Coordinates of C-alpha atoms (C1' of nucleotides) in Angstrom, one line a residue:
Chain M
M781 CA -142.3 -12.2 99.6
T782 CA -146.0 -12.9 99.9
G783 CA -147.8 -14.1 103.0
P784 CA -148.7 -12.3 106.2
R785 CA -146.9 -9.1 107.1
Y786 CA -146.0 -8.7 110.8
R787 CA -144.3 -5.6 112.1
F788 CA -142.3 -4.5 115.0
A789 CA -142.4 -0.8 115.7
P790 CA -140.1 0.4 118.5
S791 CA -139.5 4.0 119.3
P792 CA -135.8 4.7 119.7
T793 CA -135.0 5.3 123.3
G794 CA -131.3 4.6 123.5
F795 CA -131.6 1.0 124.7
F796 CA -133.5 -2.1 123.7
H797 CA -136.2 -3.1 126.2
V798 CA -136.3 -6.8 127.0
G799 CA -140.1 -6.7 126.7
G800 CA -139.7 -5.3 123.2
A801 CA -137.3 -8.2 122.5
R802 CA -139.9 -10.8 123.4
T803 CA -142.5 -9.0 121.2
A804 CA -140.0 -8.9 118.4
L805 CA -139.1 -12.6 118.8
W806 CA -142.8 -13.6 118.7
N807 CA -143.4 -11.6 115.6
W808 CA -140.3 -13.0 114.0
A809 CA -141.2 -16.6 114.8
L810 CA -144.7 -16.0 113.3
A811 CA -143.4 -14.2 110.2
R812 CA -140.8 -16.8 109.4
R813 CA -142.9 -19.9 110.0
E814 CA -145.8 -18.5 108.0
G815 CA -143.6 -17.5 105.1
G816 CA -144.3 -13.9 105.7
T817 CA -142.4 -10.7 106.5
F818 CA -141.2 -9.0 109.6
V819 CA -141.3 -5.3 109.0
L820 CA -139.1 -3.1 111.2
R821 CA -140.4 0.5 111.6
I822 CA -138.7 3.0 113.8
E823 CA -141.3 5.2 115.4
D824 CA -139.2 8.3 115.6
T825 CA -141.9 11.0 115.3
D826 CA -141.3 12.3 118.8
E827 CA -138.5 14.9 118.3
A828 CA -136.9 13.9 121.5
R829 CA -136.5 10.4 120.3
N830 CA -134.6 10.8 117.2
R831 CA -130.9 9.9 117.2
P832 CA -129.4 7.9 114.3
E833 CA -127.1 5.9 116.7
W834 CA -130.2 4.7 118.6
T835 CA -131.6 3.1 115.4
Q836 CA -128.3 1.3 114.9
G837 CA -128.6 0.1 118.5
I838 CA -132.0 -1.4 117.7
I839 CA -130.6 -3.2 114.6
D840 CA -127.7 -4.5 116.6
A841 CA -129.9 -5.8 119.4
L842 CA -132.2 -7.5 117.0
A843 CA -129.3 -9.2 115.3
W844 CA -128.0 -10.3 118.7
I845 CA -131.2 -12.2 119.3
G846 CA -131.2 -13.7 115.8
I847 CA -133.3 -11.3 113.9
H848 CA -131.0 -10.4 111.1
A849 CA -131.6 -7.6 108.7
D850 CA -130.3 -9.7 105.8
D851 CA -132.8 -12.5 106.3
P852 CA -135.3 -12.6 103.4
H853 CA -138.1 -12.4 105.9
F854 CA -136.8 -9.1 107.2
E855 CA -137.9 -5.8 105.7
G856 CA -136.9 -2.3 106.8
P857 CA -136.0 -0.3 108.7
Y858 CA -138.5 2.3 107.8
F859 CA -138.7 5.6 109.6
Q860 CA -142.0 6.9 110.6
S861 CA -140.7 10.5 110.5
H862 CA -140.2 10.1 106.7
Y863 CA -143.9 9.6 106.1
A864 CA -145.3 12.7 107.8
E865 CA -146.8 14.0 104.5
Q866 CA -148.8 10.8 104.1
H867 CA -150.0 11.1 107.6
V868 CA -151.2 14.6 107.1
A869 CA -152.8 13.8 103.8
A870 CA -154.7 11.0 105.4
A871 CA -155.9 13.4 108.1
Q872 CA -157.1 15.8 105.5
R873 CA -159.0 13.1 103.8
L874 CA -160.7 12.3 107.1
H875 CA -161.5 15.9 107.6
A876 CA -162.9 16.2 104.0
A877 CA -165.1 13.1 104.7
G878 CA -166.4 14.6 107.9
A879 CA -164.7 12.0 110.0
A880 CA -162.6 14.6 111.7
Y881 CA -163.0 18.3 112.7
Y882 CA -160.8 21.1 113.9
C883 CA -160.8 22.4 117.4
D884 CA -159.2 25.5 118.9
M885 CA -159.5 24.6 122.6
T886 CA -156.3 24.4 124.6
A887 CA -155.7 22.1 127.4
A888 CA -156.5 24.9 129.8
D889 CA -159.8 25.7 128.0
I890 CA -160.8 22.0 128.3
E891 CA -159.9 21.9 131.9
A892 CA -162.0 25.1 132.6
R893 CA -164.9 23.8 130.7
N894 CA -164.8 20.5 132.6
K895 CA -164.7 22.3 135.8
A896 CA -167.7 24.4 134.9
D897 CA -169.7 21.5 133.5
G898 CA -168.6 18.9 136.1
T899 CA -167.4 16.7 133.3
Q900 CA -164.2 14.8 132.5
G901 CA -162.2 14.7 129.3
Y902 CA -162.9 16.3 126.0
Q903 CA -166.6 16.3 125.3
G904 CA -166.7 17.0 121.5
W905 CA -167.3 20.7 122.1
S906 CA -166.1 21.7 118.6
R907 CA -167.9 19.0 116.7
D908 CA -170.4 21.3 115.0
R909 CA -168.5 24.6 114.9
G910 CA -167.3 24.0 111.4
L911 CA -163.8 25.3 112.1
G912 CA -161.2 25.2 109.4
P913 CA -157.5 24.5 109.8
G914 CA -155.4 27.2 111.5
E915 CA -152.5 27.9 113.7
G916 CA -153.0 26.2 117.1
R917 CA -156.0 24.2 116.0
V918 CA -155.9 20.5 116.4
L919 CA -157.7 18.0 114.2
R920 CA -159.9 15.6 116.2
F921 CA -161.4 12.4 115.2
R922 CA -165.2 12.3 115.3
V923 CA -165.8 9.1 117.3
P924 CA -169.1 7.6 116.0
E925 CA -172.0 6.3 118.1
G926 CA -172.2 2.7 119.0
S927 CA -169.5 0.3 120.0
T928 CA -166.3 -1.1 118.6
V929 CA -165.4 -4.7 118.8
V930 CA -161.7 -5.7 118.6
H931 CA -161.0 -9.2 117.5
D932 CA -157.8 -10.2 119.2
Q933 CA -155.8 -13.3 118.5
V934 CA -154.9 -13.8 122.1
R935 CA -157.8 -12.2 124.0
G936 CA -160.8 -13.0 121.9
E937 CA -163.4 -10.3 121.4
V938 CA -163.0 -7.1 123.3
T939 CA -165.9 -4.6 123.2
F940 CA -165.6 -0.9 123.8
D941 CA -168.5 1.5 124.2
N942 CA -167.7 4.4 121.9
A943 CA -169.2 6.7 124.3
T944 CA -166.2 6.1 126.6
I945 CA -163.8 7.1 123.9
E946 CA -163.3 10.9 123.5
D947 CA -162.7 12.6 120.2
F948 CA -158.9 12.1 120.1
V949 CA -156.4 14.3 118.4
L950 CA -155.1 13.3 115.0
L951 CA -153.1 16.5 114.1
R952 CA -151.4 18.7 116.7
G953 CA -151.9 22.5 116.7
N954 CA -148.7 22.8 114.8
G955 CA -150.0 20.4 112.1
S956 CA -147.8 17.4 113.0
P957 CA -149.4 14.0 113.1
M958 CA -150.0 12.1 116.3
F959 CA -148.9 8.5 117.0
L960 CA -152.3 7.0 116.6
L961 CA -152.7 8.3 113.1
A962 CA -149.2 7.8 112.0
N963 CA -149.2 4.3 113.2
V964 CA -152.3 3.4 111.3
V965 CA -151.3 5.2 108.1
D966 CA -148.0 3.4 108.1
D967 CA -149.4 0.0 108.8
L968 CA -151.9 0.6 106.0
S969 CA -149.4 1.8 103.5
M970 CA -146.9 -0.9 104.4
G971 CA -149.5 -3.6 103.9
I972 CA -149.4 -4.8 107.5
T973 CA -151.8 -7.7 108.1
H974 CA -151.0 -8.7 111.7
V975 CA -150.3 -6.4 114.6
V976 CA -148.8 -8.2 117.5
R977 CA -147.8 -5.9 120.3
A978 CA -147.9 -5.4 124.1
E979 CA -151.1 -5.2 126.0
E980 CA -150.6 -1.5 126.9
H981 CA -151.8 -0.8 123.3
L982 CA -155.1 -2.5 123.8
P983 CA -156.9 0.7 124.8
N984 CA -155.6 2.4 121.6
T985 CA -156.9 -0.4 119.4
P986 CA -160.5 0.7 119.1
K987 CA -159.4 4.2 118.1
Q988 CA -157.0 2.8 115.5
Q989 CA -159.6 0.4 114.2
M990 CA -162.0 3.4 113.8
I991 CA -159.3 5.2 111.8
W992 CA -158.7 2.2 109.6
Q993 CA -162.4 2.0 108.9
A994 CA -162.8 5.7 108.3
L995 CA -160.0 5.5 105.8
G996 CA -162.0 2.8 104.1
H997 CA -160.0 -0.3 105.0
Q998 CA -160.4 -3.5 107.0
P999 CA -158.3 -3.4 110.2
P1000 CA -155.5 -5.9 110.5
T1001 CA -155.6 -8.9 112.8
W1002 CA -154.7 -7.8 116.3
A1003 CA -153.0 -9.6 119.1
H1004 CA -152.1 -8.0 122.4
V1005 CA -149.6 -9.9 124.5
P1006 CA -149.2 -9.5 128.2
V1007 CA -146.6 -7.1 129.5
L1008 CA -143.5 -8.1 131.5
V1009 CA -143.5 -7.1 135.1
N1010 CA -141.0 -6.7 138.0
E1011 CA -141.2 -8.2 141.5
Q1012 CA -143.7 -5.6 142.4
R1013 CA -145.8 -6.7 139.5
K1014 CA -145.5 -3.4 137.8
K1015 CA -144.7 -3.0 134.1
L1016 CA -140.9 -3.2 133.6
S1017 CA -139.7 0.3 133.5
K1018 CA -136.4 1.8 132.5
R1019 CA -136.3 3.9 135.7
R1020 CA -136.7 1.1 138.2
D1021 CA -135.7 -2.0 136.4
K1022 CA -132.8 -3.5 134.5
V1023 CA -134.6 -3.6 131.1
A1024 CA -131.8 -3.0 128.6
L1025 CA -131.0 -6.0 126.5
E1026 CA -127.5 -4.7 125.9
M1027 CA -126.8 -4.8 129.6
Y1028 CA -127.5 -8.5 129.8
R1029 CA -125.3 -9.0 126.7
D1030 CA -122.5 -7.1 128.2
E1031 CA -122.8 -9.0 131.5
G1032 CA -122.2 -12.3 129.7
Y1033 CA -125.6 -13.7 129.1
L1034 CA -125.8 -15.8 125.9
A1035 CA -128.1 -14.7 123.2
A1036 CA -129.5 -18.3 122.9
A1037 CA -130.3 -18.4 126.6
M1038 CA -131.9 -15.0 126.5
V1039 CA -134.0 -15.8 123.5
N1040 CA -135.1 -19.1 125.0
Y1041 CA -135.9 -17.5 128.3
L1042 CA -137.8 -14.6 126.7
M1043 CA -139.8 -17.0 124.6
T1044 CA -141.0 -18.9 127.7
L1045 CA -142.4 -15.8 129.3
G1046 CA -146.1 -16.3 128.6
W1047 CA -145.6 -19.4 126.4
T1048 CA -144.2 -22.9 126.8
P1049 CA -142.3 -24.8 124.1
K1050 CA -143.9 -28.2 123.2
G1051 CA -142.3 -31.4 124.2
G1052 CA -142.0 -31.0 128.0
S1053 CA -138.8 -29.0 128.2
E1054 CA -138.5 -25.3 128.6
I1055 CA -135.0 -25.5 127.1
A1056 CA -135.6 -25.5 123.4
D1057 CA -133.8 -24.4 120.3
W1058 CA -134.9 -21.7 118.0
A1059 CA -136.0 -24.0 115.2
N1060 CA -138.4 -25.8 117.4
M1061 CA -139.7 -22.7 119.0
E1062 CA -140.3 -21.1 115.7
A1063 CA -142.1 -24.2 114.5
D1064 CA -144.3 -24.5 117.6
F1065 CA -145.1 -20.9 118.6
R1066 CA -148.8 -20.0 118.4
L1067 CA -150.5 -16.9 119.6
S1068 CA -153.4 -19.0 120.7
D1069 CA -151.2 -20.7 123.3
V1070 CA -150.0 -17.4 124.8
N1071 CA -150.8 -17.0 128.5
L1072 CA -153.0 -14.0 129.2
S1073 CA -151.5 -12.6 132.4
P1074 CA -148.4 -10.5 132.9
A1075 CA -145.1 -12.4 133.5
F1076 CA -142.4 -11.7 136.0
F1077 CA -139.0 -11.2 134.4
D1078 CA -137.1 -13.5 136.8
L1079 CA -133.3 -12.9 136.9
K1080 CA -132.7 -16.1 138.8
K1081 CA -134.4 -18.2 136.1
L1082 CA -132.6 -16.3 133.4
A1083 CA -129.4 -17.2 135.2
A1084 CA -130.4 -20.8 135.4
F1085 CA -131.1 -20.9 131.6
N1086 CA -127.7 -19.2 131.0
G1087 CA -125.8 -21.8 133.1
E1088 CA -127.6 -24.5 131.3
Y1089 CA -126.5 -23.1 127.9
I1090 CA -122.9 -22.5 129.0
R1091 CA -122.6 -26.1 130.2
A1092 CA -123.9 -27.4 126.9
M1093 CA -121.2 -25.6 124.9
S1094 CA -118.1 -27.3 123.5
P1095 CA -114.9 -26.0 125.1
G1096 CA -114.1 -24.3 121.8
A1097 CA -117.4 -22.5 121.6
F1098 CA -117.1 -21.5 125.3
L1099 CA -113.7 -20.0 124.6
D1100 CA -115.0 -18.1 121.6
A1101 CA -118.0 -16.8 123.6
A1102 CA -116.0 -15.9 126.7
R1103 CA -113.0 -14.4 124.9
P1104 CA -114.1 -10.8 125.2
W1105 CA -114.1 -11.2 129.0
L1106 CA -111.0 -13.4 129.2
T1107 CA -109.0 -10.9 127.2
A1108 CA -110.5 -7.7 128.6
T1109 CA -108.1 -5.2 130.0
D1110 CA -109.7 -5.4 133.4
A1111 CA -109.2 -9.2 133.6
P1112 CA -107.7 -10.3 136.9
Y1113 CA -104.4 -11.0 135.2
P1114 CA -102.1 -9.5 132.6
V1115 CA -104.0 -10.1 129.3
D1116 CA -100.8 -11.0 127.4
R1117 CA -100.3 -14.0 129.7
F1118 CA -103.7 -15.4 128.8
D1119 CA -103.1 -18.8 127.0
E1120 CA -105.9 -20.3 125.0
T1121 CA -104.5 -23.8 125.1
V1122 CA -104.3 -23.8 128.8
F1123 CA -107.8 -22.3 129.0
L1124 CA -109.2 -25.0 126.7
A1125 CA -107.9 -27.7 128.9
M1126 CA -109.6 -26.2 131.9
A1127 CA -112.8 -25.3 130.1
P1128 CA -114.8 -28.4 131.0
H1129 CA -114.1 -27.7 134.7
I1130 CA -115.0 -24.0 134.4
Q1131 CA -118.2 -24.3 132.5
P1132 CA -120.3 -25.9 135.2
R1133 CA -119.1 -23.1 137.5
C1134 CA -120.2 -20.2 135.4
V1135 CA -123.5 -18.5 135.5
T1136 CA -122.4 -15.9 133.0
L1137 CA -119.5 -15.6 130.7
A1138 CA -118.2 -12.8 132.9
D1139 CA -117.5 -15.4 135.6
A1140 CA -114.9 -17.1 133.5
P1141 CA -111.8 -14.9 134.2
G1142 CA -112.2 -15.1 137.9
L1143 CA -112.2 -18.9 137.8
V1144 CA -108.9 -19.2 135.8
D1145 CA -107.1 -16.1 137.1
F1146 CA -104.4 -18.1 139.0
L1147 CA -103.3 -19.8 135.8
F1148 CA -102.3 -16.5 134.2
Q1149 CA -101.1 -14.5 137.1
P1150 CA -97.3 -14.2 137.5
E1151 CA -97.8 -14.2 141.2
V1152 CA -100.8 -15.2 143.3
A1153 CA -101.8 -13.2 146.2
I1154 CA -102.4 -15.6 149.0
D1155 CA -105.4 -14.8 151.1
S1156 CA -104.0 -14.8 154.6
E1157 CA -107.2 -15.8 156.3
A1158 CA -107.6 -18.7 153.9
W1159 CA -104.0 -19.7 154.4
A1160 CA -104.3 -19.5 158.2
K1161 CA -107.4 -21.7 158.1
A1162 CA -105.9 -24.3 155.7
T1163 CA -102.7 -24.6 157.7
G1164 CA -104.3 -24.3 161.1
T1165 CA -103.4 -27.8 162.4
A1166 CA -100.1 -29.6 162.8
D1167 CA -101.4 -32.4 160.6
A1168 CA -102.3 -30.0 157.8
V1169 CA -98.8 -28.5 157.9
A1170 CA -97.3 -31.9 157.9
V1171 CA -99.4 -33.0 154.9
F1172 CA -98.5 -29.9 153.0
R1173 CA -94.8 -30.5 153.5
A1174 CA -95.1 -34.2 152.6
A1175 CA -97.1 -33.3 149.5
S1176 CA -94.5 -30.6 148.5
S1177 CA -91.7 -33.0 148.6
A1178 CA -93.7 -35.7 146.9
Y1179 CA -94.5 -33.3 144.1
E1180 CA -90.8 -32.3 143.8
G1181 CA -90.0 -35.9 142.9
L1182 CA -93.0 -36.6 140.8
T1183 CA -92.0 -38.2 137.4
E1184 CA -95.4 -37.8 135.7
W1185 CA -97.1 -34.5 136.0
N1186 CA -100.8 -35.2 135.6
A1187 CA -104.0 -35.0 137.6
D1188 CA -104.1 -38.6 138.5
A1189 CA -100.5 -38.7 139.8
L1190 CA -100.9 -35.4 141.7
K1191 CA -104.0 -36.7 143.3
A1192 CA -102.5 -40.0 144.3
A1193 CA -99.5 -38.3 145.8
L1194 CA -101.6 -36.0 147.9
E1195 CA -103.9 -38.7 148.9
A1196 CA -100.9 -40.7 150.2
A1197 CA -99.6 -37.8 152.1
G1198 CA -103.0 -37.2 153.7
E1199 CA -103.5 -40.8 154.7
A1200 CA -100.2 -40.8 156.6
H1201 CA -101.7 -38.2 158.9
G1202 CA -105.3 -39.3 158.8
L1203 CA -106.5 -36.5 156.6
K1204 CA -109.1 -37.0 153.9
L1205 CA -108.6 -35.3 150.5
G1206 CA -111.0 -32.6 151.4
K1207 CA -108.7 -31.4 154.2
A1208 CA -105.5 -32.4 152.7
Q1209 CA -105.9 -30.5 149.5
A1210 CA -106.7 -27.2 151.2
P1211 CA -103.2 -25.9 151.9
V1212 CA -102.1 -26.9 148.4
R1213 CA -105.0 -25.1 146.9
V1214 CA -104.4 -21.9 148.8
A1215 CA -100.7 -22.0 148.1
V1216 CA -101.2 -22.4 144.4
T1217 CA -104.4 -20.5 143.7
G1218 CA -104.5 -18.1 146.6
R1219 CA -108.0 -19.2 147.6
T1220 CA -109.9 -22.0 149.3
V1221 CA -112.4 -22.5 146.5
G1222 CA -111.9 -23.0 142.8
P1223 CA -112.0 -25.5 140.0
P1224 CA -110.8 -29.1 140.7
L1225 CA -107.3 -28.8 142.2
F1226 CA -105.3 -31.6 140.4
E1227 CA -106.5 -30.6 136.9
S1228 CA -105.6 -27.0 137.8
L1229 CA -102.1 -28.0 138.9
E1230 CA -101.7 -30.1 135.7
C1231 CA -102.6 -27.1 133.6
L1232 CA -100.5 -24.7 135.7
G1233 CA -97.4 -26.9 135.0
R1234 CA -94.8 -28.4 137.2
D1235 CA -92.4 -25.5 137.5
E1236 CA -94.9 -22.9 138.5
T1237 CA -96.8 -25.2 140.8
L1238 CA -93.6 -26.1 142.7
R1239 CA -92.4 -22.5 142.8
R1240 CA -95.6 -21.4 144.4
M1241 CA -95.6 -24.3 146.9
R1242 CA -92.0 -23.5 147.9
A1243 CA -92.9 -19.8 148.3
A1244 CA -95.9 -20.7 150.5
G1245 CA -93.9 -23.3 152.4
A1246 CA -91.5 -20.5 153.3
L1247 CA -94.4 -18.7 155.1
L1248 CA -94.6 -21.6 157.5
A1249 CA -91.0 -21.4 158.7
Chain H
rG627 C1' -163.0 8.6 138.9
rC628 C1' -163.8 6.2 134.1
rC629 C1' -162.5 2.3 130.3
rC630 C1' -160.2 -2.3 129.4
rC631 C1' -157.4 -6.8 130.6
rC632 C1' -156.1 -10.7 134.0
rA633 C1' -156.4 -14.5 138.2
rU634 C1' -153.2 -22.7 138.9
rC635 C1' -147.2 -23.7 144.0
rG636 C1' -142.9 -17.7 146.0
rU637 C1' -141.9 -17.4 140.3
rC638 C1' -142.6 -19.2 134.9
rU639 C1' -146.1 -22.5 133.5
rA640 C1' -149.0 -27.7 132.0
rG641 C1' -154.1 -28.2 132.2
rU642 C1' -159.5 -26.5 127.0
rG643 C1' -165.8 -30.8 131.8
rG644 C1' -164.2 -37.0 134.0
rC645 C1' -157.1 -39.3 132.5
rC646 C1' -156.1 -34.1 138.6
rU647 C1' -154.8 -37.5 145.0
rA648 C1' -153.4 -30.8 139.9
rG649 C1' -147.8 -32.3 136.3
rG650 C1' -143.0 -29.8 135.1
rA651 C1' -139.2 -26.0 135.6
rC652 C1' -136.7 -22.0 138.6
rA653 C1' -136.0 -20.7 143.7
rC654 C1' -135.8 -22.9 148.6
rC655 C1' -134.7 -27.2 152.1
rA656 C1' -132.7 -32.2 153.0
rC657 C1' -129.9 -36.3 151.6
rC658 C1' -126.5 -38.8 148.0
rC659 C1' -122.1 -38.2 145.0
rU660 C1' -117.5 -35.6 145.9
rU661 C1' -111.2 -32.9 145.8
rU662 C1' -113.1 -27.1 147.8
rC663 C1' -116.9 -24.7 145.1
rA664 C1' -120.1 -25.9 141.4
rA665 C1' -122.5 -29.4 138.3
rG666 C1' -125.3 -34.0 138.7
rG667 C1' -128.8 -37.6 141.3
rU668 C1' -132.9 -38.5 144.8
rG669 C1' -136.5 -36.7 147.9
rG670 C1' -139.3 -32.6 150.3
rC671 C1' -141.9 -27.9 150.9
rG672 C1' -145.6 -25.4 148.2
rG673 C1' -151.0 -23.8 144.3
rC674 C1' -156.5 -24.0 141.4
rA675 C1' -158.2 -16.0 145.2
rC676 C1' -163.4 -16.1 147.4
rG677 C1' -168.8 -16.8 146.9
rG678 C1' -172.8 -18.4 144.1
rG679 C1' -174.6 -21.0 139.9
rU680 C1' -174.7 -24.8 135.4
rU681 C1' -173.6 -30.2 135.4
rC682 C1' -174.1 -37.0 137.2
rG683 C1' -169.2 -34.6 137.5
rA684 C1' -165.6 -28.1 137.4
rA685 C1' -158.9 -25.8 138.0
rU686 C1' -161.6 -26.0 133.4
rC687 C1' -168.3 -23.1 131.6
rC688 C1' -171.6 -18.6 133.6
rC689 C1' -172.4 -14.6 137.3
rG690 C1' -170.7 -11.7 141.3
rU691 C1' -167.0 -10.2 144.9
rU692 C1' -162.0 -9.4 145.9
rG693 C1' -157.2 -8.7 144.3
rG694 C1' -153.6 -7.4 140.5
rG695 C1' -152.3 -5.0 136.0
rG696 C1' -152.8 -1.7 131.7
rG697 C1' -154.9 2.8 129.7
rU698 C1' -156.9 7.4 130.5
rG699 C1' -151.4 13.5 126.6
rC700 C1' -151.4 18.5 121.3
rC701 C1' -145.8 10.9 124.2
rA702 C1' -145.0 6.5 121.5

RNA sequence: GCCCCCAUCGUCUAGUGGCCUAGGACACCACCCUUUCAAGGUGGCGGCACGGGUUCGAAUCCCGUUGGGGGUGCCA
C-alpha cells in the first residue's frame, strides 16, 4: 500500500476513550479516502500500562466503530515496547552528533538550583560538562537557539520561541527511552507521513520536530484536533466523566450512531444533515474543515442520534441488535419465554420508544411474563370512576365474544364500550392497559393485545376484573 | 508564573468581506396529531464576548482586552 501513512497511537489504559475514538475515526477516514494506511501502534512503554488484554480491548473497540484489523488500509498493531533498542540507538546517535548531552542532576538538585538562582525549570546546567553515560544520568536534548515553526493542518503556523523550551529528557537515568523520543523514532521508522492527534500534544510538537530534524529527517505533516470536554469545559477525564466507549456499547448505543455523533464533534458532514452514513463522511471529511475549539460531548445529543438510528432500522435488524438485551438473564421476564416472532410483530411500535437498545426489554416485558404484576396505584387510578369500571366490564365481555382477534377489532370494541359511557379512548383504554400490561404507559394497546393473544389477554382481564368485585 | 491554542444561540455547528433581518440540529417551551407514552408536524425562545482599527461595507481581516482550554514529569 502506497500513499500517506497515518497513525493512531493509544496507550493501553484498560478502556477506550471516546476522544481517542474520534481521533481514530478521523485518521481512518483520511487514510482510506486517500488510499493510504492507518497504522496502529500501542504505546506501552510505561510499565504500568502494559497488559495484553488491554491491547485486545483496543482492537475490539476499533472494530466496533468500523476500524477493522483485516481491512487492507489497516496495519499493525505494533508495540512501542518492542523497539526500545532502536530508541536508545537513536538517542546515542544524537549524543554522538552533539545534539544531546548527559546530565546527572536529580529533580531535587534542579529544584535546589532553581531556588538558589530564582529560576524555573531546567536551565541547561550540564550542557558543557562533557559528561558521559552512567547510572542515574539522563540524556537531555540540546535545544538550539532560535524558534520552531510547526505547520499544522488545522491550526496553520504555530511558532515557538526555543528559549521557552527546556532541554528535555530523551533517556531516563536507567537508560530507558522517554515518550517524546520513542514516538518520533517509531513514526520515523514506520514511515509515518501524517500525525493527526489531540491538541494536548501541540506543546510537544516543537520538541518532536527538533528531534526529527536532529535525526536528519523532515518532520511529518502535523494536525492537532481540539479535545473533547465535559459540561465544565474540562478535558474529558476518566476520573470525572463517562469516557469509556465500551460503556456506551454495553448500554445499548449503536456503533453507527456513535460513529456518526463522534464525527460531528468539531466537523459537519456536507449536505445539510448531521445524520450521515460512513461512506459519505469518509468521502467528505477534511482536516481543513475541522472546528478549532473544544467540543462538549453531549449525552443528550448522542441519545438523539441513537434514537434516530434505532427508528431507521428494519424490525429484523432491530431484533438482531437488541437480542443481547432481550435475552439477557436479567431481562424482566423468564428468558425462555422470549419469542422472536412476537417481538418482530411489536418491533415497529417499540423502536420509536427506544433511546438505547437496553430500553427494549422493558417495553415488551408484559408479552413474555407468565403473570403481570399490576401496579396498584395505576389500577386504582384507571378504575377510579364508576364509568371506567363499567367500560372495563363492557370491554371484557365484548372481548370474550370477539370473533376476530386483531388490533382493529379490539379497538372498535373498546371504542363502542367507551362511547356507551361517554368515555373517549384515552380514558377507556386505561383499565384494560393496566389489567393486561400492569402499567398505564406502554406501546399501543390494541397491537399489544393482538400480539399477546386472545387466551392470555382474556385471562388477565378476568383476573383483574376479580379485583373489582 | 511561563508557553501555546481557542472564542457564532444553553450545546454541536453553517458562515472564508456584501447573498446575514446570522441558517440548521440537539435541548427547552407551546400547539397540532393521537390510544397512554413515544415518534411525527408546525411554531417559539435563544447567539456573532468586549474595545479599537482596516474597508464604501466586517460574524468574517488586524491589534488589544476579557474569558475559556491545553501544556509545563526521569507519564504517554
